Coordinates of C-alpha atoms and ligand atoms in Angstrom, one line a residue:
M133 CA -14.6 -27.6 -16.4
K134 CA -15.6 -31.2 -16.7
D135 CA -19.2 -32.0 -17.8
G136 CA -21.5 -32.6 -14.9
Q137 CA -19.3 -30.9 -12.4
A138 CA -21.2 -28.3 -10.4
K139 CA -20.0 -24.8 -10.3
Q140 CA -18.8 -23.5 -6.9
K141 CA -21.2 -20.9 -5.4
V142 CA -19.1 -18.0 -4.1
I143 CA -20.8 -15.3 -2.0
I144 CA -18.8 -12.1 -1.6
A145 CA -20.0 -10.1 1.4
G146 CA -19.2 -6.4 0.8
G147 CA -18.7 -4.2 -2.2
G148 CA -15.9 -1.9 -1.4
T149 CA -12.6 -2.0 -3.2
A150 CA -11.9 -5.5 -1.7
G151 CA -15.3 -6.9 -2.7
W152 CA -15.2 -5.6 -6.3
M153 CA -11.5 -6.5 -6.8
T154 CA -12.3 -10.0 -5.8
A155 CA -15.4 -10.2 -7.9
A156 CA -13.8 -8.8 -11.0
A157 CA -10.8 -11.2 -10.8
L158 CA -13.0 -14.3 -10.1
G159 CA -15.4 -13.3 -12.8
K160 CA -12.7 -12.7 -15.4
V161 CA -10.5 -15.7 -14.7
L162 CA -12.8 -18.3 -13.2
E163 CA -16.2 -17.5 -14.7
K164 CA -16.7 -21.1 -15.9
V165 CA -15.8 -22.6 -12.6
C166 CA -17.8 -20.5 -10.1
D167 CA -21.0 -18.6 -9.7
V168 CA -20.3 -15.4 -7.9
T169 CA -22.8 -13.2 -6.1
L170 CA -21.8 -10.0 -4.3
V171 CA -24.0 -8.5 -1.6
E172 CA -23.5 -4.9 -0.5
S173 CA -25.5 -2.3 1.3
D174 CA -25.8 1.2 -0.1
A175 CA -27.1 2.3 3.3
I176 CA -23.9 1.2 4.9
G177 CA -21.5 2.4 2.2
T178 CA -17.8 1.9 1.9
V179 CA -14.9 3.3 3.9
G180 CA -14.4 5.8 1.1
V181 CA -10.7 6.2 1.3
G182 CA -7.8 4.3 -0.3
E183 CA -6.7 6.4 -3.1
A184 CA -2.9 5.9 -3.2
T185 CA -1.5 2.7 -4.7
I186 CA 1.8 1.0 -5.4
P187 CA 3.2 -0.4 -8.7
T188 CA 1.8 -3.9 -8.2
L189 CA -1.7 -2.5 -9.2
V190 CA -0.4 -2.2 -12.7
T191 CA -0.1 -6.0 -12.8
Y192 CA -3.6 -6.6 -11.3
N193 CA -5.2 -4.2 -13.9
R194 CA -3.5 -6.1 -16.7
L195 CA -4.8 -9.4 -15.3
I196 CA -8.4 -8.2 -15.4
G197 CA -7.8 -6.7 -18.9
L198 CA -8.2 -3.0 -18.1
D199 CA -7.4 -0.4 -20.8
E200 CA -5.1 1.8 -18.7
A201 CA -5.9 5.2 -20.4
K202 CA -9.6 4.6 -20.4
W203 CA -9.5 3.5 -16.8
M204 CA -7.3 6.4 -15.7
S205 CA -9.9 8.8 -17.2
A206 CA -12.7 7.1 -15.4
V207 CA -11.0 7.2 -12.0
K208 CA -9.6 10.7 -12.7
G209 CA -6.2 9.2 -11.8
T210 CA -2.7 10.6 -11.7
F211 CA 0.6 8.8 -11.8
K212 CA 2.5 8.2 -8.7
L213 CA 6.3 7.8 -8.6
G214 CA 6.7 7.6 -4.8
I215 CA 6.0 9.2 -1.5
A216 CA 7.6 12.4 -0.1
F217 CA 8.1 12.0 3.7
E218 CA 8.2 15.4 5.3
N219 CA 9.1 16.1 9.0
W220 CA 9.5 12.4 9.7
T221 CA 13.3 12.2 10.4
D222 CA 13.4 15.7 11.8
L223 CA 11.3 18.9 11.6
N224 CA 11.9 20.5 8.2
H225 CA 13.6 17.4 6.8
R226 CA 12.3 15.7 3.7
Y227 CA 13.1 12.7 1.6
I228 CA 11.3 10.7 -1.1
H229 CA 10.8 6.9 -1.1
S230 CA 10.5 6.4 -4.8
F231 CA 9.4 3.3 -6.8
G232 CA 12.6 3.4 -8.8
I233 CA 15.9 1.6 -8.6
T234 CA 18.6 3.9 -7.3
G235 CA 21.9 3.7 -9.1
K236 CA 23.3 0.4 -10.3
D237 CA 23.9 -2.6 -8.1
H238 CA 26.8 -5.1 -8.4
W239 CA 25.8 -8.7 -7.8
T240 CA 27.9 -8.7 -4.6
A241 CA 26.6 -5.4 -3.2
G242 CA 23.8 -2.9 -3.6
F243 CA 24.4 0.6 -5.0
Q244 CA 24.4 2.0 -1.5
H245 CA 27.9 0.6 -0.9
F246 CA 29.4 2.4 -3.9
W247 CA 27.5 5.6 -2.9
H248 CA 28.8 5.2 0.7
R249 CA 32.4 5.0 -0.6
G250 CA 31.8 8.0 -2.9
R251 CA 30.4 9.9 0.1
E252 CA 33.5 9.2 2.1
L253 CA 35.6 10.5 -0.7
G254 CA 33.4 13.6 -0.9
V255 CA 32.3 12.9 -4.6
A256 CA 28.8 11.6 -4.0
K257 CA 25.6 13.6 -4.2
E258 CA 22.4 12.8 -2.3
F259 CA 21.4 9.1 -2.6
G260 CA 18.1 10.0 -4.3
D261 CA 19.9 12.0 -7.0
Y262 CA 20.8 8.6 -8.6
C263 CA 17.2 7.5 -9.1
L264 CA 15.3 8.4 -12.2
E265 CA 11.8 8.1 -10.7
L266 CA 12.7 10.2 -7.8
I267 CA 14.2 13.0 -9.9
A268 CA 11.2 12.8 -12.3
A269 CA 8.9 13.2 -9.3
E270 CA 10.9 16.2 -8.0
K271 CA 10.6 17.8 -11.4
D272 CA 6.8 17.0 -11.7
R273 CA 7.4 15.0 -14.9
F274 CA 6.1 11.8 -16.2
A275 CA 5.7 9.6 -19.3
H276 CA 5.6 5.9 -20.2
L277 CA 9.0 5.2 -21.5
P278 CA 9.7 2.4 -24.0
D279 CA 11.7 -0.7 -22.9
L280 CA 12.5 -0.3 -19.2
G281 CA 10.0 2.5 -18.4
L282 CA 9.4 4.4 -15.2
N283 CA 8.2 2.2 -12.3
Y284 CA 4.9 3.8 -11.3
A285 CA 1.6 3.5 -9.6
Y286 CA -1.6 5.6 -9.4
H287 CA -3.6 8.0 -7.3
I288 CA -7.3 7.1 -8.0
D289 CA -10.8 8.0 -7.0
A290 CA -11.6 4.9 -5.0
T291 CA -15.3 5.1 -5.5
A292 CA -14.9 5.4 -9.2
Y293 CA -12.5 2.4 -9.2
A294 CA -15.1 0.2 -7.4
G295 CA -17.6 1.3 -10.0
F296 CA -15.3 0.4 -12.8
L297 CA -14.5 -3.0 -11.3
R298 CA -18.2 -3.7 -10.8
E299 CA -18.8 -3.1 -14.5
I300 CA -16.1 -5.7 -15.4
A301 CA -17.4 -8.2 -12.8
E302 CA -21.0 -7.9 -14.0
R303 CA -19.9 -8.3 -17.6
H304 CA -18.3 -11.6 -16.5
G305 CA -21.5 -13.0 -14.8
V306 CA -21.1 -11.7 -11.3
K307 CA -24.5 -11.0 -9.7
R308 CA -25.0 -8.0 -7.4
R309 CA -27.5 -8.1 -4.6
E310 CA -28.4 -5.0 -2.7
G311 CA -29.2 -5.5 1.0
R312 CA -28.0 -5.5 4.5
I313 CA -26.7 -8.7 5.9
A314 CA -28.7 -9.2 9.1
E315 CA -27.5 -12.7 10.1
V316 CA -24.7 -15.2 9.2
R317 CA -26.0 -18.8 9.5
R318 CA -23.8 -21.7 10.3
A319 CA -24.1 -25.3 9.1
A320 CA -24.0 -28.2 11.5
N321 CA -20.3 -28.7 10.8
G322 CA -19.5 -25.1 11.8
D323 CA -19.0 -23.8 8.2
I324 CA -20.9 -20.8 7.1
A325 CA -24.1 -21.9 5.4
S326 CA -25.8 -18.7 4.3
L327 CA -26.2 -15.0 4.7
V328 CA -29.7 -13.7 5.7
L329 CA -30.5 -10.3 4.4
D330 CA -32.8 -7.6 6.0
D331 CA -35.6 -8.5 3.6
G332 CA -35.5 -12.1 4.6
A333 CA -33.7 -13.4 1.5
E334 CA -31.2 -16.1 2.2
L335 CA -28.0 -16.5 0.1
D336 CA -26.4 -19.9 0.5
G337 CA -22.9 -20.7 -0.8
D338 CA -19.9 -23.1 -0.9
L339 CA -17.4 -20.4 -0.3
F340 CA -17.8 -17.0 1.4
V341 CA -15.4 -14.1 1.0
D342 CA -15.7 -11.6 3.8
C343 CA -15.1 -8.1 2.4
T344 CA -17.3 -6.3 4.9
G345 CA -14.5 -3.9 6.0
F346 CA -13.7 -3.2 9.6
R347 CA -17.0 -4.9 10.6
A348 CA -15.5 -8.3 9.6
L349 CA -19.1 -9.8 9.9
L350 CA -18.2 -13.3 8.8
I351 CA -14.6 -14.0 9.8
E352 CA -14.9 -12.4 13.2
G353 CA -18.5 -11.8 13.8
A354 CA -19.5 -15.4 13.0
L355 CA -16.3 -17.4 13.1
G356 CA -14.4 -15.4 15.8
V357 CA -10.9 -16.2 14.6
G358 CA -9.3 -13.5 16.8
Y359 CA -7.1 -10.5 16.1
D360 CA -3.4 -9.9 16.7
D361 CA -3.3 -6.3 18.0
W362 CA -0.3 -4.2 16.9
T363 CA -1.1 -0.9 18.6
H364 CA 2.0 -1.3 20.8
W365 CA 4.0 -0.8 17.6
L366 CA 1.6 1.2 15.4
P367 CA -0.3 3.3 17.9
C368 CA -2.2 5.6 15.5
D369 CA -5.9 4.6 15.7
R370 CA -7.9 7.4 14.1
A371 CA -8.1 9.2 10.7
I372 CA -10.0 12.1 9.4
A373 CA -10.5 12.4 5.6
V374 CA -11.5 15.4 3.6
Q375 CA -11.4 16.2 -0.1
T376 CA -10.4 19.7 -1.3
E377 CA -10.3 21.6 -4.6
S378 CA -6.9 21.3 -6.3
V379 CA -4.8 24.4 -6.0
R380 CA -1.9 23.4 -8.2
A381 CA -1.0 21.0 -11.0
P382 CA -1.1 17.4 -9.6
R383 CA 2.3 16.2 -8.4
P384 CA 3.3 12.7 -9.4
Y385 CA 3.8 11.6 -5.8
T386 CA 1.9 11.4 -2.5
R387 CA 2.9 13.7 0.3
S388 CA 3.1 12.3 3.8
I389 CA 3.7 15.1 6.3
A390 CA 4.3 14.1 9.9
H391 CA 2.7 16.2 12.7
E392 CA 2.7 16.2 16.5
A393 CA 0.9 12.9 16.9
G394 CA 0.9 11.2 13.5
W395 CA 0.9 12.4 9.9
R396 CA -1.2 13.9 7.2
W397 CA -1.6 12.7 3.6
Q398 CA -2.1 14.7 0.4
I399 CA -3.1 12.7 -2.7
P400 CA -3.5 14.6 -5.9
L401 CA -6.2 13.5 -8.4
Q402 CA -7.0 15.2 -11.7
H403 CA -10.1 17.0 -10.4
R404 CA -9.5 17.3 -6.6
T405 CA -7.1 16.4 -3.8
G406 CA -7.6 13.8 -1.2
N407 CA -6.4 14.8 2.3
G408 CA -6.5 13.2 5.6
T409 CA -4.8 13.0 9.0
V410 CA -3.8 9.9 10.8
Y411 CA -3.3 10.3 14.6
C412 CA -3.0 8.6 17.9
S413 CA -6.0 9.4 20.1
K414 CA -3.9 9.0 23.2
Y415 CA -1.9 12.1 22.2
M416 CA -4.4 14.1 20.1
S417 CA -8.2 14.6 20.4
D418 CA -10.6 14.3 17.5
D419 CA -11.3 18.0 17.8
E420 CA -7.7 19.0 17.8
A421 CA -7.0 16.7 14.8
Q422 CA -9.8 18.1 12.8
A423 CA -8.9 21.7 13.5
K424 CA -5.3 21.0 12.6
L425 CA -6.3 19.2 9.4
L426 CA -8.6 22.0 8.3
N427 CA -6.0 24.6 9.0
D428 CA -3.2 22.7 7.2
I429 CA -5.0 21.7 4.0
E430 CA -4.6 23.8 0.8
G431 CA -7.8 24.5 -1.1
R432 CA -11.5 24.7 -0.3
P433 CA -13.0 21.6 1.3
L434 CA -15.4 19.8 -0.9
T435 CA -16.6 17.2 1.7
E436 CA -17.4 17.2 5.4
P437 CA -14.5 15.8 7.5
R438 CA -15.1 12.2 8.5
V439 CA -13.6 10.5 11.5
L440 CA -12.5 6.8 11.0
R441 CA -11.5 4.6 13.9
F442 CA -9.3 1.6 13.5
R443 CA -7.1 -0.8 15.4
T444 CA -3.8 -1.8 13.7
G445 CA -3.3 -5.5 13.6
M446 CA -4.1 -8.7 11.7
R447 CA -6.7 -11.4 11.8
R448 CA -5.2 -14.6 13.4
Q449 CA -6.5 -16.5 10.4
H450 CA -7.4 -15.0 7.0
W451 CA -9.0 -18.2 5.7
H452 CA -11.0 -20.3 8.2
R453 CA -13.4 -23.1 7.3
N454 CA -15.2 -21.9 4.1
C455 CA -14.6 -18.2 4.7
I456 CA -11.8 -16.0 3.4
A457 CA -11.3 -12.4 4.7
I458 CA -10.0 -9.9 2.1
G459 CA -9.5 -6.2 2.7
L460 CA -10.0 -4.4 5.9
S461 CA -11.9 -7.4 7.4
S462 CA -8.5 -9.2 7.4
G463 CA -6.7 -6.5 9.3
F464 CA -5.2 -3.1 8.9
I465 CA -1.6 -1.9 9.1
E466 CA -1.9 1.8 8.4
P467 CA -2.1 3.7 5.1
L468 CA 1.4 5.1 5.3
E469 CA 2.9 3.2 2.4
S470 CA -0.4 2.6 0.6
T471 CA -0.2 -1.2 1.0
S472 CA -3.8 -2.1 1.7
I473 CA -5.0 -2.4 -1.9
H474 CA -1.8 -4.3 -2.6
L475 CA -2.7 -6.8 0.1
I476 CA -6.2 -7.1 -1.3
Q477 CA -4.7 -7.9 -4.7
R478 CA -2.3 -10.4 -3.2
S479 CA -5.1 -12.2 -1.4
V480 CA -7.2 -12.3 -4.5
M481 CA -4.4 -13.8 -6.5
R482 CA -3.7 -16.3 -3.8
L483 CA -7.4 -17.3 -3.7
M484 CA -7.4 -17.9 -7.4
R485 CA -4.2 -20.0 -7.1
M486 CA -5.7 -22.1 -4.3
F487 CA -9.3 -21.9 -5.5
P488 CA -11.2 -24.7 -3.6
Q489 CA -12.8 -26.2 -6.6
H490 CA -13.5 -29.6 -4.9
G491 CA -14.2 -28.2 -1.4
V492 CA -11.9 -26.7 1.1
H493 CA -8.6 -28.6 1.8
Q494 CA -6.9 -27.8 5.0
P495 CA -3.4 -27.7 3.4
D496 CA -4.6 -24.9 1.1
V497 CA -6.0 -23.1 4.1
D498 CA -2.7 -23.4 6.0
E499 CA -0.6 -22.3 3.0
F500 CA -2.9 -19.3 2.4
N501 CA -2.7 -18.2 6.0
A502 CA 1.1 -18.7 6.2
Q503 CA 1.8 -16.7 3.1
T504 CA -0.6 -13.9 4.0
A505 CA 0.8 -13.6 7.6
Y506 CA 4.4 -13.7 6.3
E507 CA 3.8 -10.9 3.8
T508 CA 1.8 -8.8 6.3
D509 CA 4.5 -9.1 9.0
H510 CA 7.1 -7.7 6.7
I511 CA 5.0 -4.8 5.6
R512 CA 4.3 -4.1 9.3
D513 CA 8.0 -3.9 10.0
F514 CA 8.6 -1.5 7.1
I515 CA 5.9 0.8 8.4
I516 CA 7.1 0.7 12.0
L517 CA 10.6 1.7 10.7
H518 CA 9.2 5.1 9.6
Y519 CA 8.0 5.9 13.1
H520 CA 10.8 4.4 15.2
L521 CA 13.8 5.6 13.2
T522 CA 13.5 9.3 13.9
N523 CA 15.4 12.0 15.6
R524 CA 12.2 13.8 16.7
T525 CA 11.8 14.3 20.4
D526 CA 9.6 17.3 20.2
T527 CA 6.3 15.7 21.4
P528 CA 5.3 12.8 23.7
F529 CA 4.1 10.8 20.6
W530 CA 7.5 11.0 18.9
R531 CA 9.3 10.3 22.1
H532 CA 7.2 7.2 22.6
V533 CA 7.6 5.7 19.1
R534 CA 11.3 6.5 19.1
S535 CA 11.9 4.5 22.3
M536 CA 9.3 1.8 22.0
E537 CA 10.3 -1.9 21.6
I538 CA 10.2 -3.1 18.0
P539 CA 9.9 -6.6 16.5
E540 CA 13.2 -8.5 16.5
S541 CA 12.9 -9.0 12.7
L542 CA 13.1 -5.2 12.3
A543 CA 15.8 -4.7 14.9
H544 CA 17.9 -7.2 13.1
R545 CA 17.5 -5.5 9.8
M546 CA 18.4 -2.1 11.2
R547 CA 21.5 -3.6 13.0
L548 CA 22.6 -5.3 9.8
F549 CA 22.3 -2.1 7.8
R550 CA 24.0 0.1 10.4
E551 CA 27.0 -2.2 10.8
T552 CA 27.5 -3.4 7.2
G553 CA 25.3 -1.4 4.8
R554 CA 23.7 -4.6 3.8
V555 CA 19.9 -5.3 3.4
F556 CA 18.3 -8.3 1.9
R557 CA 14.8 -9.0 0.6
A558 CA 13.5 -12.2 2.1
N559 CA 11.5 -14.5 -0.2
D560 CA 8.4 -12.9 -1.6
E561 CA 8.5 -9.8 0.6
L562 CA 6.9 -6.7 -1.0
F563 CA 9.6 -4.1 -0.2
A564 CA 12.9 -4.8 -1.9
E565 CA 16.4 -3.8 -0.9
N566 CA 16.1 -0.5 -2.6
S567 CA 13.0 0.5 -0.6
W568 CA 14.6 -0.4 2.7
T569 CA 17.7 1.5 1.8
Q570 CA 15.9 4.6 0.7
V571 CA 13.8 4.7 3.9
M572 CA 16.7 3.8 6.3
L573 CA 18.9 6.4 4.8
G574 CA 16.0 8.9 4.5
Q575 CA 15.2 8.4 8.2
G576 CA 18.8 9.0 9.1
L577 CA 20.4 5.6 9.5
M578 CA 23.9 5.8 7.9
P579 CA 25.9 2.6 7.6
E580 CA 29.2 2.5 9.4
T581 CA 30.9 0.9 6.5
H582 CA 30.5 -0.5 3.0
H583 CA 31.2 -3.7 1.1
P584 CA 34.9 -4.2 0.1
V585 CA 34.0 -4.4 -3.6
A586 CA 33.4 -0.7 -3.5
D587 CA 37.0 -0.2 -2.4
V588 CA 38.3 -2.0 -5.5
M589 CA 37.5 1.1 -7.6
S590 CA 39.9 4.0 -7.6
E591 CA 38.6 7.5 -6.6
A592 CA 38.6 8.5 -10.3
E593 CA 36.6 5.3 -11.3
I594 CA 34.0 5.8 -8.6
T595 CA 33.6 9.5 -9.5
K596 CA 33.1 8.6 -13.1
F597 CA 30.7 5.8 -12.2
L598 CA 28.6 8.1 -10.0
D599 CA 28.7 11.0 -12.4
Y600 CA 27.6 8.8 -15.3
I601 CA 24.5 7.7 -13.5
I602 CA 23.5 11.3 -12.5
E603 CA 24.0 12.5 -16.1
N604 CA 21.8 9.7 -17.4
V605 CA 19.1 10.3 -14.8
N606 CA 19.0 14.1 -15.5
R607 CA 19.1 13.7 -19.2
T608 CA 16.1 11.3 -19.2
A609 CA 14.2 13.2 -16.6
N610 CA 14.6 16.5 -18.4
G611 CA 13.3 14.9 -21.6
L612 CA 10.0 13.9 -19.9
P613 CA 6.9 16.1 -20.3
A614 CA 5.2 17.8 -17.4
H615 CA 3.0 15.3 -15.5
E616 CA 0.0 17.5 -15.9
D617 CA 0.5 17.8 -19.7
Y618 CA 0.9 14.1 -20.0
L619 CA -2.3 13.4 -18.1
K620 CA -4.2 15.8 -20.4
S621 CA -3.0 14.0 -23.5
Y622 CA -3.1 10.4 -22.3
C623 CA -6.1 10.2 -20.0
P624 CA -8.1 13.4 -19.4
A625 CA -10.6 13.0 -16.6
A626 CA -13.9 11.7 -18.0
Ligands
FAD27 P1 -15.1 -1.1 2.8 O1 -14.7 -0.1 1.8 O2 -15.4 -0.6 4.2 O3 -16.3 -1.9 2.2 C1 -17.0 -2.7 3.0 C2 -18.3 -3.2 2.3 O4 -19.0 -4.1 3.1 C3 -19.2 -2.1 1.8 O5 -19.7 -2.3 0.5 C4 -20.4 -2.2 2.8 O6 -21.6 -1.8 2.3 C5 -20.4 -3.7 3.0 N1 -21.0 -4.1 4.3 C6 -20.6 -4.0 5.5 N2 -21.5 -4.5 6.4 C7 -22.5 -4.9 5.7 C8 -23.7 -5.5 6.0 N3 -24.1 -5.8 7.2 N4 -24.5 -5.9 4.9 C9 -24.2 -5.7 3.7 N5 -23.0 -5.1 3.3 C10 -22.2 -4.7 4.3 N6 -5.4 1.7 1.0 C11 -4.5 1.9 0.0 O7 -4.1 1.0 -0.7 N7 -4.0 3.2 -0.2 C12 -4.4 4.2 0.6 O8 -4.0 5.4 0.3 C13 -5.2 4.0 1.7 N8 -5.6 5.0 2.6 C14 -6.4 4.7 3.6 C15 -6.7 5.7 4.6 C16 -7.4 5.3 5.7 C17 -7.7 6.4 6.8 C18 -8.0 4.0 5.9 C19 -8.8 3.7 7.1 C20 -7.7 3.1 4.9 C21 -6.9 3.4 3.8 N9 -6.6 2.4 2.9 C22 -5.7 2.7 1.9 C23 -7.2 1.1 2.9 C24 -8.3 1.0 1.9 O9 -9.2 2.1 2.1 C25 -9.1 -0.3 2.0 O10 -8.1 -1.3 1.9 C26 -10.0 -0.5 0.8 O11 -10.8 0.7 0.7 C27 -10.8 -1.7 0.9 O12 -11.8 -1.6 1.9 P2 -12.8 -2.8 2.0 O13 -13.4 -3.0 0.7 O14 -12.1 -3.9 2.7 O15 -13.9 -2.2 3.0

């Protein structure tokens, strides 16, 4: 920071996971460049869900300097190696989308081509049997491994996580202001000038980060940027969450169990289990959903069930004028692949890369919006895939999602995979080839053929190749400690 240069005044509106993730990162990395104030209202509270994550959170935590074991104890976390999808493809069918790499790719062709050839020859086992993370998850085992370790994420207590982030943020100079935002004032040029709180206090700033959750007080309430509605592709619009006592050792994976009009999650923490149901109100009433959830959960409820309403879609602009929306204020896809916290993290990183130190520049705004929209569109396609690619016809909901029109970008990917076994990760897309392959195969889409490089190997060679991978996977997985034992020694709940 050059002498005499004024610090940018950043106001973060909202203190949920989005607000505090933004505050902690700005505080830690740009403390000398900006003055950050976060305003939140205890009376309003946070959405209170968001407990399953994906491996990119490991990177964010490193960026803000978290001690993993200490943090895991504080958030009563467990390790997550993937998600088990039950009853999605068909009733009584199950597969795991794991965070690992399945088998071994050749530079010309992904492992699925070799597996497909092995399958035709009758020498291949299930696709997932060739993935260490998946087999470790099935065996309830986990450990950090030296060198190329397991690729993992976490299940966390979201409220405790926000508290942890707050502590880091405040240590790095972020100021917290309690109060309800009653009014958003605009400047003559149309930018946001200040936030007026219930008690009359006025907070002015150069840059405003809207982390007010579904309310989107600044980006929509004040600036009215508009919303692209995706309910025609992702029709679920309600959720009910309830926490229960744990009835078994925590599994190192999330369970996603499809039901008549949506699905139910089960997220194991060290001290309790997070549960919830996601459903489409057109096909299931709130009363039905609640009764079904309370009937299906294992363990005594610890909280009252809470209904959450949402509309899937994305804000037309994530950054507009001097306001950036991060978190639920910027849109919501659905919690199916636990991507919301990841999207928060991505927007925070982007904000730091494009931090408007000398005022807002439109090219930065355009770049930020283009990158965010691109990334979100691809995640949207991945989530739609789970609903659309199903054999289920047992209820009107499943008949609807199975036959609905889907985005051309997704239709192309499915055609390419069906006809050739090929799938490509485009640019900075979150989900790589292996994720698409696991879910497309898991949901029952078998390629018609494979790459010719797989035919170069003789039957004996391909058998040896496949058996070698399985042997390695099983040897390593069997050598891992039980997930529960590892948690007790590495990061017992504080
Ligand atoms: P919120 O938590 O709603 O926070 C909003 C903040 O704004 C609060 O502090 C509130 O007090 C403040 N505020 C609002 N209005 C005012 C006002 N007028 N004055 C002052 N303050 C105000 N994500 C995942 O990554 N994994 C998951 O497993 C997952 N599961 C989910 C399940 C469901 C059913 C839902 C709905 C979401 C899920 N998400 C999940 C998303 C995740 O919960 C959110 O991305 C995350 O919690 C961030 O929320 P937020 O901070 O944007 O909003």
